[in-house]
Short mmCIF file of C-alpha atoms in Angstrom, two decimals:
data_model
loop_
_atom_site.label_atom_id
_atom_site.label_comp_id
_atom_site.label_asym_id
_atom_site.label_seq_id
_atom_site.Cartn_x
_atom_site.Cartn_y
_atom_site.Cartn_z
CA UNK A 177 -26.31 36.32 92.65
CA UNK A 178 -28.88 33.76 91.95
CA UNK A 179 -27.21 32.48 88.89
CA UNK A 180 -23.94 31.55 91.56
CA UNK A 181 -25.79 29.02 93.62
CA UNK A 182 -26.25 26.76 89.84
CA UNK A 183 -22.89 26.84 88.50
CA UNK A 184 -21.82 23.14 87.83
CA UNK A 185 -18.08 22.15 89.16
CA UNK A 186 -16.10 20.91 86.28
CA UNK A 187 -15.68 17.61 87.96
CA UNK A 188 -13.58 16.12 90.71
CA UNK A 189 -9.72 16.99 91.59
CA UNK A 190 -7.96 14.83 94.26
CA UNK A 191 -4.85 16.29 95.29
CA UNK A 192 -2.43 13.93 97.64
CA UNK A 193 0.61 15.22 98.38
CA UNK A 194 2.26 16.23 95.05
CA UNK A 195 -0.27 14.30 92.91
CA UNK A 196 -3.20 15.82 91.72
CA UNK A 197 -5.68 13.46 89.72
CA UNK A 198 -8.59 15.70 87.83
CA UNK A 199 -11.90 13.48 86.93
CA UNK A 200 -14.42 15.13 84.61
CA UNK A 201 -17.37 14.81 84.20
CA UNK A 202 -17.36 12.86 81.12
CA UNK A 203 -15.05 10.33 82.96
CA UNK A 204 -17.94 9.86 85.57
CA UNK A 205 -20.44 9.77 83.59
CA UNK A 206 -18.97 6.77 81.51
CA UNK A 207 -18.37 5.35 85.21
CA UNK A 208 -22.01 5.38 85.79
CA UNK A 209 -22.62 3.92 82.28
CA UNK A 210 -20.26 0.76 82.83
CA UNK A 211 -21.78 0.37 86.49
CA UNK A 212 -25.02 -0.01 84.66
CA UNK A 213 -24.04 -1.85 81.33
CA UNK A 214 -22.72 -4.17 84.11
CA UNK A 215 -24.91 -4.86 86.60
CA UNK A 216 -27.09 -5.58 83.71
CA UNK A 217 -24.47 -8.19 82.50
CA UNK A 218 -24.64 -9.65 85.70
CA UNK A 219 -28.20 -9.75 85.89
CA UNK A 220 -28.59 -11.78 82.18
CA UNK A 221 -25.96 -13.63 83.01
CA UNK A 222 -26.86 -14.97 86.44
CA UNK A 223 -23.76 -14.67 88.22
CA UNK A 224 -22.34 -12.28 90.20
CA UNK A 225 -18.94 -10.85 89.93
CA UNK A 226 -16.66 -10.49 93.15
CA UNK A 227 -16.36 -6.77 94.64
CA UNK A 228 -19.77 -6.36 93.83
CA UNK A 229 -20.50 -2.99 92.21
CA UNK A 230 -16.79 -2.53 91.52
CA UNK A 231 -16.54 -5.47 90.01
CA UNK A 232 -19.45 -5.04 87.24
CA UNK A 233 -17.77 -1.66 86.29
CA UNK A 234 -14.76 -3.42 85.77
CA UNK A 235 -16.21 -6.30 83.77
CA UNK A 236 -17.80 -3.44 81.95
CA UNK A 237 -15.12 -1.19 81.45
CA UNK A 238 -12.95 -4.06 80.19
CA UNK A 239 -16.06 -5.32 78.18
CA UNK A 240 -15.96 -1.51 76.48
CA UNK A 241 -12.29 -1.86 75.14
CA UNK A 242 -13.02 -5.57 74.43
CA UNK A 243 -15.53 -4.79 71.71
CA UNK A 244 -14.10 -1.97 70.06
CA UNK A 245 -9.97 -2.04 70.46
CA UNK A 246 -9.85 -6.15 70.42
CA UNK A 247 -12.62 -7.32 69.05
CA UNK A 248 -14.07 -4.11 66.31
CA UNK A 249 -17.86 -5.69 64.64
CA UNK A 250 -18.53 -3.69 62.03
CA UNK A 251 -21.88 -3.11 60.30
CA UNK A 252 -23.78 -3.44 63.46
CA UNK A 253 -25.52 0.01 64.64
CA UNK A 254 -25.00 1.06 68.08
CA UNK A 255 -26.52 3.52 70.79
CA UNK A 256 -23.82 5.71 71.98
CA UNK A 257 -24.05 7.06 74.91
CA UNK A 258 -21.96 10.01 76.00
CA UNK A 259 -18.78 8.36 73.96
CA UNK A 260 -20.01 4.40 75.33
CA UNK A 261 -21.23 2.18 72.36
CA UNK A 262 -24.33 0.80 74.72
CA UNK A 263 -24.54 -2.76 72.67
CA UNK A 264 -20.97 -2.95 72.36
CA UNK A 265 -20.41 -2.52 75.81
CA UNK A 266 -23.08 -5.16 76.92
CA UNK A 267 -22.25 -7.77 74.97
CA UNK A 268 -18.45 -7.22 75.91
CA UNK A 269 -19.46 -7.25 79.65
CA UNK A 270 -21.73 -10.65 79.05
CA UNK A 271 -18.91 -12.52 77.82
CA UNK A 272 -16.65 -11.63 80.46
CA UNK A 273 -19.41 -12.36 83.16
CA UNK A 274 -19.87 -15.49 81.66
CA UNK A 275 -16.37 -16.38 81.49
CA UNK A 276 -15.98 -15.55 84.87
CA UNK A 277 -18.33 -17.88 85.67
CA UNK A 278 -17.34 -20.94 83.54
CA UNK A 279 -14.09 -20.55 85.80
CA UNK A 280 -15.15 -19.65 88.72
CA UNK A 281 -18.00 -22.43 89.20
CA UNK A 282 -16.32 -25.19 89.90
CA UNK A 283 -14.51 -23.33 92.71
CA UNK A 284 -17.68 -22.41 94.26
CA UNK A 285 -19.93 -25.41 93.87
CA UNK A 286 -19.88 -26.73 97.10
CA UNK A 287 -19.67 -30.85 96.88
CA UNK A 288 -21.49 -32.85 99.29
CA UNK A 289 -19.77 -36.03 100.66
CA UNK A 290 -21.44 -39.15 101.72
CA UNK A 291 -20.26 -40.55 104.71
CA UNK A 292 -19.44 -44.79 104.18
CA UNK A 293 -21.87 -46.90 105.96
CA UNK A 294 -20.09 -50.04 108.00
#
């Protein structure tokens, strides 16, 4: 009976209508690891990335498949985390923070006109 109140749910099912979407946890937890890998590509970087938290897991996620489906560096060891290359994943989610912002900043640098003087 005691054992019952620690069992572990296999993850997360979202049923709408006649759709049912099934997360594990291994899907979450490599969630949480591009939420961190990119908040800490923000954070280097010195920009942040629109939608806020959503946005660094995105930068990160697309960071992941960046640097090792696009762009594969061999020879390099890496820290894998629960199926994320940690470096990998970093240094996918710096570039496209700081592409973001070699875009993005002249959009948001606000200019500051001088008014003539008669």
């Amino acid at each position: 009976m005691l054992a019952s109140l620690f069992v572990l749910a296999d993850g997360i099912t979202i049923r709408l209508g006649d759709n049912v979407w099934s997360f594990g946890w291994n899907i979450i937890l490599y969630l949480v690891i591009a939420a961190i890998v990119g908040l800490v590509a923000e954070y280097i970087v010195g920009w942040r990335l629109p939608l806020g938290i959503v946005g660094a897991i995105i930068a990160a996620l697309v960071g992941i498949w960046l640097m090792t489906q696009v762009i594969v560096i061999s020879g390099i060891g890496d820290f894998v985390l629960f199926g994320v290359p940690l470096f990998r994943a970093l240094l996918g989610a710096i570039i496209l923070v700081a592409l973001w912002h070699l875009l993005t900043y002249g959009l948001t640098r606000r200019r500051r006109y001088r008014r003539a003087e008669v």
